[in-house]
Short mmCIF file of N, CA and C in Angstrom, two decimals:
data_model
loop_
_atom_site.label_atom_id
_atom_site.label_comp_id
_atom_site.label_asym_id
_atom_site.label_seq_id
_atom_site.Cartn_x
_atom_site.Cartn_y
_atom_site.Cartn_z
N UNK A 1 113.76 101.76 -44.33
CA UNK A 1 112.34 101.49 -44.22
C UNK A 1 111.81 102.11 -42.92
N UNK A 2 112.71 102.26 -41.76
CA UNK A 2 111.87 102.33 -40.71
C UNK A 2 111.90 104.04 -40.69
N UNK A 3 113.21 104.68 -41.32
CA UNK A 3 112.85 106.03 -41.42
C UNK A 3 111.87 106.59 -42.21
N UNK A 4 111.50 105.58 -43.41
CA UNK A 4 110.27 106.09 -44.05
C UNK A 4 109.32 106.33 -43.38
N UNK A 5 108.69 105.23 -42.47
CA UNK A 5 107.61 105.06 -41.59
C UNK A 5 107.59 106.37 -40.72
N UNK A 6 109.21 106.91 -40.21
CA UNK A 6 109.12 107.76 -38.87
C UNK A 6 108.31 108.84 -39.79
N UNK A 7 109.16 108.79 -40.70
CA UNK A 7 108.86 109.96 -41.53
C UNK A 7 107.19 110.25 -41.80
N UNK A 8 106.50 109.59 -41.92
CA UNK A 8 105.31 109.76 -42.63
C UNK A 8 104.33 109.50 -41.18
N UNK A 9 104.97 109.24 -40.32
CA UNK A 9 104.19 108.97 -38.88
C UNK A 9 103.78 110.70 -38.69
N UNK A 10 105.66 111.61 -38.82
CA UNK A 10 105.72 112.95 -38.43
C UNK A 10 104.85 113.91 -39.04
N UNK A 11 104.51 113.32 -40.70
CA UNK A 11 104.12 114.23 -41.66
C UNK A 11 102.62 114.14 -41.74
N UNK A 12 102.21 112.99 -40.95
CA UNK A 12 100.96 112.65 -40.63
C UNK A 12 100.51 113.72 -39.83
N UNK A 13 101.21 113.60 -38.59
CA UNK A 13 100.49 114.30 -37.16
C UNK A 13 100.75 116.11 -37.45
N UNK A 14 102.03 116.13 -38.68
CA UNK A 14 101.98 117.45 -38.74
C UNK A 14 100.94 118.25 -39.52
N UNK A 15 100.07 117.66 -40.52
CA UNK A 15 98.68 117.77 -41.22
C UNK A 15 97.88 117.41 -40.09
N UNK A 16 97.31 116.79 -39.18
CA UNK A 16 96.23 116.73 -38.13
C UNK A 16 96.89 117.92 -36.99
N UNK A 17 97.94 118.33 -37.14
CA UNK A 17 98.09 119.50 -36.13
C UNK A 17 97.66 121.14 -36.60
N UNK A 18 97.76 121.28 -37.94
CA UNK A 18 97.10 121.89 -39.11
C UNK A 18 95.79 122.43 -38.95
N UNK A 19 95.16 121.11 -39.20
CA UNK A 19 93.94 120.98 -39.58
C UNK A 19 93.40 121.25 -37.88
N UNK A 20 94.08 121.33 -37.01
CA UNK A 20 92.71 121.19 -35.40
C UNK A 20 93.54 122.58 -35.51
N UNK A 21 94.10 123.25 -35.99
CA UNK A 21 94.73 124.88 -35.61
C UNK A 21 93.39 125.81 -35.96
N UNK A 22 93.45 125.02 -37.46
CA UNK A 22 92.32 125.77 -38.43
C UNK A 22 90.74 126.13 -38.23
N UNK A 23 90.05 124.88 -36.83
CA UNK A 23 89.03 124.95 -36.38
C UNK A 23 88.64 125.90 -35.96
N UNK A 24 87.52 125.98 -35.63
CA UNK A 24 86.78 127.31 -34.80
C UNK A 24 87.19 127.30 -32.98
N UNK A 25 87.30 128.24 -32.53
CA UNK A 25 87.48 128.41 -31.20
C UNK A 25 86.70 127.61 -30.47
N UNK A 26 85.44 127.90 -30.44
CA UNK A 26 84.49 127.22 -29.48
C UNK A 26 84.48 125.60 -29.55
N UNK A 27 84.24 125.32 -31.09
CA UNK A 27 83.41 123.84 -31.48
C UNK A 27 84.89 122.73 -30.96
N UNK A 28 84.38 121.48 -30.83
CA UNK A 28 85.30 120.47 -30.27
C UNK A 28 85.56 120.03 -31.37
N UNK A 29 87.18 119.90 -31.35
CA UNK A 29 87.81 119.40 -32.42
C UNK A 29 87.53 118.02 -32.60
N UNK A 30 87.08 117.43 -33.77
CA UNK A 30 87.00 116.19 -33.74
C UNK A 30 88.32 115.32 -33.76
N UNK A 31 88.27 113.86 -32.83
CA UNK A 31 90.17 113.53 -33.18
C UNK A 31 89.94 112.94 -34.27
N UNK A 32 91.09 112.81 -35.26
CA UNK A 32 91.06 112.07 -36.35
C UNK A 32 92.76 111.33 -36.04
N UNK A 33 92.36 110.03 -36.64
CA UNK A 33 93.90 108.83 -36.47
C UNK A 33 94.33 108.36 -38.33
N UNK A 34 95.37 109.12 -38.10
CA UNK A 34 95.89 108.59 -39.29
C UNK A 34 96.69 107.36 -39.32
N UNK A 35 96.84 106.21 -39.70
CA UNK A 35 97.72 105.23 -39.99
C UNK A 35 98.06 105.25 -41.36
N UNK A 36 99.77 105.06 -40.80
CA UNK A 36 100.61 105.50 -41.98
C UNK A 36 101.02 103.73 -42.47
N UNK A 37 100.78 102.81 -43.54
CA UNK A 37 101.29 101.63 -43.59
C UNK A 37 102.46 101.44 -45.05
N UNK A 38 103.18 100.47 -44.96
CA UNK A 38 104.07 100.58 -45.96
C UNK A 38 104.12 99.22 -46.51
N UNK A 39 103.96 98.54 -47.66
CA UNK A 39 103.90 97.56 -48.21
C UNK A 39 105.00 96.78 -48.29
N UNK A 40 105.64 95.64 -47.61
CA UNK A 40 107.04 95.29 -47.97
C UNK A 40 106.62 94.12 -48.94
N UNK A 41 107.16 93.99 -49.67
CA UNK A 41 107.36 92.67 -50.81
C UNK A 41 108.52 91.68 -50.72
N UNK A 42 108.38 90.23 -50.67
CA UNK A 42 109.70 89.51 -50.31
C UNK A 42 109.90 89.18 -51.81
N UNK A 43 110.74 88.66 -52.15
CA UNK A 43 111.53 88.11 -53.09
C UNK A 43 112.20 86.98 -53.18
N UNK A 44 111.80 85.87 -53.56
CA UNK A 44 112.26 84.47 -53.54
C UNK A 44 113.33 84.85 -55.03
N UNK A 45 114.47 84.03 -54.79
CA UNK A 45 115.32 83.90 -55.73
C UNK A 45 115.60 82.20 -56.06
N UNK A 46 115.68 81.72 -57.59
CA UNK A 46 115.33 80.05 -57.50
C UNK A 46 116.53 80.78 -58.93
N UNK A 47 117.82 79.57 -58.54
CA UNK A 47 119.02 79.90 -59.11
C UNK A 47 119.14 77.98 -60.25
N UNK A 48 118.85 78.31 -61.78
CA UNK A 48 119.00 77.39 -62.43
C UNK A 48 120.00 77.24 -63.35
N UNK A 49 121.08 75.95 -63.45
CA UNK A 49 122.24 75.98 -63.98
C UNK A 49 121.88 75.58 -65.39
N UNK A 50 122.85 75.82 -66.28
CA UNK A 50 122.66 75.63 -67.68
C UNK A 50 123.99 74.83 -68.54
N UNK A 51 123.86 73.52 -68.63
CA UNK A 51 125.20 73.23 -68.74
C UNK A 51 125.16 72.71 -70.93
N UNK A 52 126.51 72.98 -71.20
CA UNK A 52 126.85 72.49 -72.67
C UNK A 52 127.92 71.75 -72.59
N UNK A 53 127.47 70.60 -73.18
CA UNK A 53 128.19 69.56 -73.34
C UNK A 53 129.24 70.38 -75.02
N UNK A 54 130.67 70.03 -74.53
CA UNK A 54 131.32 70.01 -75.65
C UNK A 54 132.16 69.28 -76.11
N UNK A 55 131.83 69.06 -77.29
CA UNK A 55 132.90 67.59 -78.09
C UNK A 55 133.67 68.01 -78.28
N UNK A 56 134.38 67.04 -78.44
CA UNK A 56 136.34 67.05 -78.72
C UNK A 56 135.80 67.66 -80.38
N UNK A 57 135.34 66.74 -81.19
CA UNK A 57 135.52 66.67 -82.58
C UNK A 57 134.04 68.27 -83.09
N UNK A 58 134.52 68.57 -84.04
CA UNK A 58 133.90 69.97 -84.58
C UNK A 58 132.05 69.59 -84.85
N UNK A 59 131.24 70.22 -84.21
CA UNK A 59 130.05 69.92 -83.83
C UNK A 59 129.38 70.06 -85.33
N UNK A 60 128.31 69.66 -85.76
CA UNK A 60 127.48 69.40 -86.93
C UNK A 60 125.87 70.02 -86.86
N UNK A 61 125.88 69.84 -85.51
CA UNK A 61 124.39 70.35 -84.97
C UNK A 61 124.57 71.28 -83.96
N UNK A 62 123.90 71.89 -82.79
CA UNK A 62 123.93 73.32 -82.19
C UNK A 62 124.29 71.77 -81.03
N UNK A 63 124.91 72.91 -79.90
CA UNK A 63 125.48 72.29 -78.95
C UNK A 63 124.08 71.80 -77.97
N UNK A 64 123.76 71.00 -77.48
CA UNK A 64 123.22 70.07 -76.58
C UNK A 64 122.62 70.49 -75.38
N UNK A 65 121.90 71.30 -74.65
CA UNK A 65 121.06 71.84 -73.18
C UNK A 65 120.94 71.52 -72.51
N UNK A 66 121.63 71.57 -71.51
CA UNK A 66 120.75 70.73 -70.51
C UNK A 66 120.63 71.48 -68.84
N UNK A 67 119.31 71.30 -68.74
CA UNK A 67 118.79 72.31 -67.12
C UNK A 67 119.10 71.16 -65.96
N UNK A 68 119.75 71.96 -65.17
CA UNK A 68 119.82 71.19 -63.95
C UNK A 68 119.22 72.03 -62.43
N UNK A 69 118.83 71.21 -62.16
CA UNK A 69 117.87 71.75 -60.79
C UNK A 69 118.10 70.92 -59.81
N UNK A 70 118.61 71.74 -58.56
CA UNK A 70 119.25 71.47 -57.16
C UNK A 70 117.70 71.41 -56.54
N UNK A 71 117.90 69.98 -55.77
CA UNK A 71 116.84 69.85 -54.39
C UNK A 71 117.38 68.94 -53.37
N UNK A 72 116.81 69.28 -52.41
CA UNK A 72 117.30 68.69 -51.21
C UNK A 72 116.53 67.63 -50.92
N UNK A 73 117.16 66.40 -51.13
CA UNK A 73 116.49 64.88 -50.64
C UNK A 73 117.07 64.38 -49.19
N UNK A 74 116.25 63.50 -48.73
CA UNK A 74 116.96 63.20 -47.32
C UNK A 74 117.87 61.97 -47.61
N UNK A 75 118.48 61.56 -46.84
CA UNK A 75 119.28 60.59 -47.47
C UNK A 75 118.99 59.20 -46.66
N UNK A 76 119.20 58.14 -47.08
CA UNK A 76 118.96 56.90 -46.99
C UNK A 76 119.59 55.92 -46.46
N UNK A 77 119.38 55.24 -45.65
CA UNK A 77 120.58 54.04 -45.39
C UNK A 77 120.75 52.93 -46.62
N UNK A 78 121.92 52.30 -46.98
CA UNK A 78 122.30 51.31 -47.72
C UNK A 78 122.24 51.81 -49.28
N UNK A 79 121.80 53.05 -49.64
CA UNK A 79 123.43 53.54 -50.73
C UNK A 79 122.82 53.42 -51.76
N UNK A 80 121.70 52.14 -51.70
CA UNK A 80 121.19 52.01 -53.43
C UNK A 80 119.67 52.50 -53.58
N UNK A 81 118.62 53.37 -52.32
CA UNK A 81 117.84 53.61 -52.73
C UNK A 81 117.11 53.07 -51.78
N UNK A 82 117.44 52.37 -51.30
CA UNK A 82 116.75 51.05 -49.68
C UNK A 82 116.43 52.55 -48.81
N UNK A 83 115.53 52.24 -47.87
CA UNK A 83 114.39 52.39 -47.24
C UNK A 83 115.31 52.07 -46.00
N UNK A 84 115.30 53.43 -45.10
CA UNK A 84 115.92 53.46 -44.15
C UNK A 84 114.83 52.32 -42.93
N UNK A 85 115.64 51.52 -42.07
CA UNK A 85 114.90 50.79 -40.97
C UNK A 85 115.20 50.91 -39.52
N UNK A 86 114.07 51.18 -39.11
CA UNK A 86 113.61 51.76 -38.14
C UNK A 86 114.49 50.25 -37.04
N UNK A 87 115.39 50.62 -35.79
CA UNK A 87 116.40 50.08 -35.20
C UNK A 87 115.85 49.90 -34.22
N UNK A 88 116.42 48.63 -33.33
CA UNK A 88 115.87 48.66 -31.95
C UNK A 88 116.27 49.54 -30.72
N UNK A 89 115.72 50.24 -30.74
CA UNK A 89 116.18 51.63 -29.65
C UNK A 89 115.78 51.33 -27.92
N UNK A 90 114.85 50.54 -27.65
CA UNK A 90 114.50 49.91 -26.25
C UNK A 90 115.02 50.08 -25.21
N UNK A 91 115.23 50.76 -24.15
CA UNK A 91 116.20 50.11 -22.94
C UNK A 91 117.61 51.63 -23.55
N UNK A 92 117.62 52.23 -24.14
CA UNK A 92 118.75 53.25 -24.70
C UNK A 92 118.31 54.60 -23.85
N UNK A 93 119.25 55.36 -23.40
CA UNK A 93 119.02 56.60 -23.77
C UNK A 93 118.58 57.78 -24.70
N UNK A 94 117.63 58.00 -24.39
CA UNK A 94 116.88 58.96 -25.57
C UNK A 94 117.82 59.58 -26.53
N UNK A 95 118.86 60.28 -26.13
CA UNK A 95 119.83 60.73 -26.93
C UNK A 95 120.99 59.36 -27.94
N UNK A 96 120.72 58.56 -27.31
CA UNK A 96 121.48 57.26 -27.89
C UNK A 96 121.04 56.89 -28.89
N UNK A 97 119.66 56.36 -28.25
CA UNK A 97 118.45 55.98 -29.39
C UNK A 97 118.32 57.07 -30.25
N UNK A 98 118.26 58.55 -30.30
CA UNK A 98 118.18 59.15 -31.92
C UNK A 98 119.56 59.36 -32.37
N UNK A 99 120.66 59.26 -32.21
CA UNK A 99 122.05 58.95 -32.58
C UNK A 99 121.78 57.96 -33.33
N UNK A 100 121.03 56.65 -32.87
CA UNK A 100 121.37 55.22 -33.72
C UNK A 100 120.04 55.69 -34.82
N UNK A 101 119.13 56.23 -34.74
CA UNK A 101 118.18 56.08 -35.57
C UNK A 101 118.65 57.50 -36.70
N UNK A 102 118.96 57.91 -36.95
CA UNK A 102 120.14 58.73 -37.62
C UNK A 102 121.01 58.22 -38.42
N UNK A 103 121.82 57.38 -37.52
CA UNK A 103 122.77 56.51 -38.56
C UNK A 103 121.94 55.46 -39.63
N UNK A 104 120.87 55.42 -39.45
CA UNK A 104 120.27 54.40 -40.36
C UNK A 104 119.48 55.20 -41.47
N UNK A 105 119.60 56.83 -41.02
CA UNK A 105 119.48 57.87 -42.61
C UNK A 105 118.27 58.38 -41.81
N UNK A 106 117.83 58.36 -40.68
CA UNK A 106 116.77 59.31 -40.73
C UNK A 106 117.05 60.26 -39.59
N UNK A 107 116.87 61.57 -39.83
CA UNK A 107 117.31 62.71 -38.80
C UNK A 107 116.43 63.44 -37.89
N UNK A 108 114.87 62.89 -38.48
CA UNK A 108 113.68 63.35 -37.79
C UNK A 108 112.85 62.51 -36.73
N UNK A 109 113.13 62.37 -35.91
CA UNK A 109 112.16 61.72 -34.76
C UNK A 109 111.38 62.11 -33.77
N UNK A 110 110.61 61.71 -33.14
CA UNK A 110 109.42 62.05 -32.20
C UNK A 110 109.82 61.78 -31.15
N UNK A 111 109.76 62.25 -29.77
CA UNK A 111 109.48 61.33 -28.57
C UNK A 111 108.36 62.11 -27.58
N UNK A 112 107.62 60.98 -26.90
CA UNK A 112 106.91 61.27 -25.95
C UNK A 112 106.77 61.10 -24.73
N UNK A 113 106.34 61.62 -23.50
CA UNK A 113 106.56 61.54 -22.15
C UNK A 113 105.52 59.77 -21.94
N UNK A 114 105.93 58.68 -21.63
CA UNK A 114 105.20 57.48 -21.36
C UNK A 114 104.52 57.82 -19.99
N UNK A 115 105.00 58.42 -19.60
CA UNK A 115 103.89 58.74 -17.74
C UNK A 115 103.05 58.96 -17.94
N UNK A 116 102.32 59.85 -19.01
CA UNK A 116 101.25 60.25 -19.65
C UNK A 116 100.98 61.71 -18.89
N UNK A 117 101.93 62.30 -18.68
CA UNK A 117 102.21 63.97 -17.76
C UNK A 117 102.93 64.65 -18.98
N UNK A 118 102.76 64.57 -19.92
CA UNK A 118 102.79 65.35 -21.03
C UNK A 118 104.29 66.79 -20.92
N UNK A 119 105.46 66.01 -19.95
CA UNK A 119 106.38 66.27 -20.04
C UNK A 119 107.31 66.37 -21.44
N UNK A 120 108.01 67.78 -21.49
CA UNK A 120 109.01 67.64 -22.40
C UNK A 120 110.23 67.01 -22.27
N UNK A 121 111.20 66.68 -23.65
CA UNK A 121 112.02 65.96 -22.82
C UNK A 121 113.37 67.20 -23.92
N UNK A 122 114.02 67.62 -22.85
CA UNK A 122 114.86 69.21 -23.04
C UNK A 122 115.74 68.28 -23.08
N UNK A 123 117.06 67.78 -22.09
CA UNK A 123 117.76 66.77 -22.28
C UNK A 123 117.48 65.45 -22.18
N UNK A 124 117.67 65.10 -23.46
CA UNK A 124 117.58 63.79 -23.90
C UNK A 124 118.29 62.61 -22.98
N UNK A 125 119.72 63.04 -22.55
CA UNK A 125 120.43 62.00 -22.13
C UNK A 125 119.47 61.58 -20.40
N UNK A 126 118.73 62.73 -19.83
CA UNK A 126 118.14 62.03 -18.67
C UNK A 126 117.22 61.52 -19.18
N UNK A 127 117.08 60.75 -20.34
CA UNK A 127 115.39 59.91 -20.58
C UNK A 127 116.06 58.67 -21.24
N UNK A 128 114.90 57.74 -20.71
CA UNK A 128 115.24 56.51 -21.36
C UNK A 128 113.94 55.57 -21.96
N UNK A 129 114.41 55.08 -23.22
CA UNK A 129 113.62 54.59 -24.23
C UNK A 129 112.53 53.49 -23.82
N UNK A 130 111.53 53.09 -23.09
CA UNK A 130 110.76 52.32 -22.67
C UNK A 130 109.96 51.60 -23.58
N UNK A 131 109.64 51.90 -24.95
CA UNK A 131 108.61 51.84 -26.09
C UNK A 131 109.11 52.30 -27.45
N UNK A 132 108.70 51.77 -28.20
CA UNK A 132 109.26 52.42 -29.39
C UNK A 132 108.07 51.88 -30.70
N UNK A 133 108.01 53.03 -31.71
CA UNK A 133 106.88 52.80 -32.81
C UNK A 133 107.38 53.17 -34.16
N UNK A 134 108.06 52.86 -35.12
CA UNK A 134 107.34 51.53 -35.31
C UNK A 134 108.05 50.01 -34.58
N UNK A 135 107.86 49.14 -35.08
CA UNK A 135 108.98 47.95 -34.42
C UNK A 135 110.33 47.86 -35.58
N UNK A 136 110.97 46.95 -34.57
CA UNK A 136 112.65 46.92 -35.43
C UNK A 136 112.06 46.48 -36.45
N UNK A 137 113.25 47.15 -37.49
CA UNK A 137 113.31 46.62 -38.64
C UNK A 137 112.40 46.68 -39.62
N UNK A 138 111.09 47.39 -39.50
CA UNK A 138 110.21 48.08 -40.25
C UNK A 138 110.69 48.98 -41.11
N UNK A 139 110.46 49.59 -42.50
CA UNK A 139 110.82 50.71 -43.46
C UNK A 139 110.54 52.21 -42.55
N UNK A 140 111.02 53.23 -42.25
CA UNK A 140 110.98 54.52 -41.43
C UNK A 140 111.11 55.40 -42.66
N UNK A 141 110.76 56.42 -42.47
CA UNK A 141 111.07 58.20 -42.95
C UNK A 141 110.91 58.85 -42.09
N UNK A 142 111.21 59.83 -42.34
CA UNK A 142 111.41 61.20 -41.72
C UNK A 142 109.89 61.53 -40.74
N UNK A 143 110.00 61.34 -39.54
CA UNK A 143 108.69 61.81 -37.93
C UNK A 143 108.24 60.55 -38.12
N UNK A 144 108.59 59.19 -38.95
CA UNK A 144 107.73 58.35 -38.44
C UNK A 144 108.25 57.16 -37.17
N UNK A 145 109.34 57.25 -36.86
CA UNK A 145 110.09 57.06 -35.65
C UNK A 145 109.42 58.00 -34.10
N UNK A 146 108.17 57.11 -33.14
CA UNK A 146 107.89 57.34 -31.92
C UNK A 146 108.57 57.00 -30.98
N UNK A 147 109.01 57.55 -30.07
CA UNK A 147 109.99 56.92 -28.72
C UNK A 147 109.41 57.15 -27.77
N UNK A 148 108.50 56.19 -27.06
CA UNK A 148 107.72 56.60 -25.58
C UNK A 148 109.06 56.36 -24.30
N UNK A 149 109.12 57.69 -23.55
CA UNK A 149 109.82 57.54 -22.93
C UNK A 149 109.89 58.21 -21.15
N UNK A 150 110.93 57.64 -20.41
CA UNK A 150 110.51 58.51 -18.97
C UNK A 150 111.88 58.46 -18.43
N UNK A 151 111.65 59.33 -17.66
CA UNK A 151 112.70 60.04 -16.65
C UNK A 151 113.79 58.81 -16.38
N UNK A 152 115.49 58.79 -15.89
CA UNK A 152 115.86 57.45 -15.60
C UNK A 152 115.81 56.96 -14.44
N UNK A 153 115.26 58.00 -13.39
CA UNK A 153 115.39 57.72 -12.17
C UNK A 153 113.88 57.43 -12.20
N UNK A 154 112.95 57.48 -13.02
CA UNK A 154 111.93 56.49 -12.56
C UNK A 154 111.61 55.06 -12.67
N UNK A 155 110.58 54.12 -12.32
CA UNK A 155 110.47 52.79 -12.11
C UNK A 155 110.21 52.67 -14.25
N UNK A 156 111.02 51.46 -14.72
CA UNK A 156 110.23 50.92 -16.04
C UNK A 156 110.61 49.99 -16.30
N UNK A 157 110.55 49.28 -17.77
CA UNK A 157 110.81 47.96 -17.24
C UNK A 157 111.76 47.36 -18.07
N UNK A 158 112.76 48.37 -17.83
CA UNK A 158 114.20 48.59 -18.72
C UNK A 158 114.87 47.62 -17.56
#
């Protein structure tokens, strides 16, 4: 692809080198800009299985279809479909606290600087959990776990 481009960049300027040869001596060549562009197209590929059930005993009717389609669900604490709950994280290390809120099936969480200095928090293990949204034991999914949190060497009321 990118030699196409060089290519047609070269074959460009070599027609505008042409064409200002061909002008008249005196008159000012006008510049002219060619842009050369190339269309790329992506291609999604969506891969569907096709399974046949086959009986032991000699079939009577056409064999049985069935489509199966792969998706990615998040997964859950307690196995039967239960509603992962949001843990008491308080008083933890930021990195502790999303370790434990993880084990209860959810892998997506928030946290925010509580100083209100709109600090990031890069390592987790120097921050500690001061606040937390929703409260224990509430139903959670995936970003709805807030952790207001601050530095450990500052004052809180951990």
């Amino acid at each position: 692809m990118y030699v196409r481009l060089v290519s047609a960049v070269v074959s460009a300027s070599a027609v505008v080198f042409s064409l200002g040869a061909c002008s008249a001596g005196d008159e000012a060549a006008t510049p002219t800009t060619v842009t050369a562009t190339e269309k790329v197209t992506r291609v999604t590929e969506t891969e569907t299985v096709t399974a046949t059930e086959s009986p032991t005993e000699a079939p009577t009717e056409s064999p049985e279809e069935t489509q199966v389609t792969r998706e990615k669900k998040s997964v859950s604490s307690g196995g039967s479909g239960s509603a992962a709950r949001m843990p008491n994280v308080v008083c933890m290390n930021l990195q502790a606290a999303q370790d434990k809120i993880q084990e209860a099936g959810v892998f997506y969480s928030r946290s925010k600087d509580a100083s209100g200095q709109g600090r990031m928090q890069v390592l987790d293990r120097n921050w500690i959990v001061v606040a937390q949204t929703p409260d224990p034991g509430t139903p959670i999914s995936e970003g709805d776990a807030v952790l207001s949190v601050v530095k450990n060497d500052e004052p809180n009321s951990c």
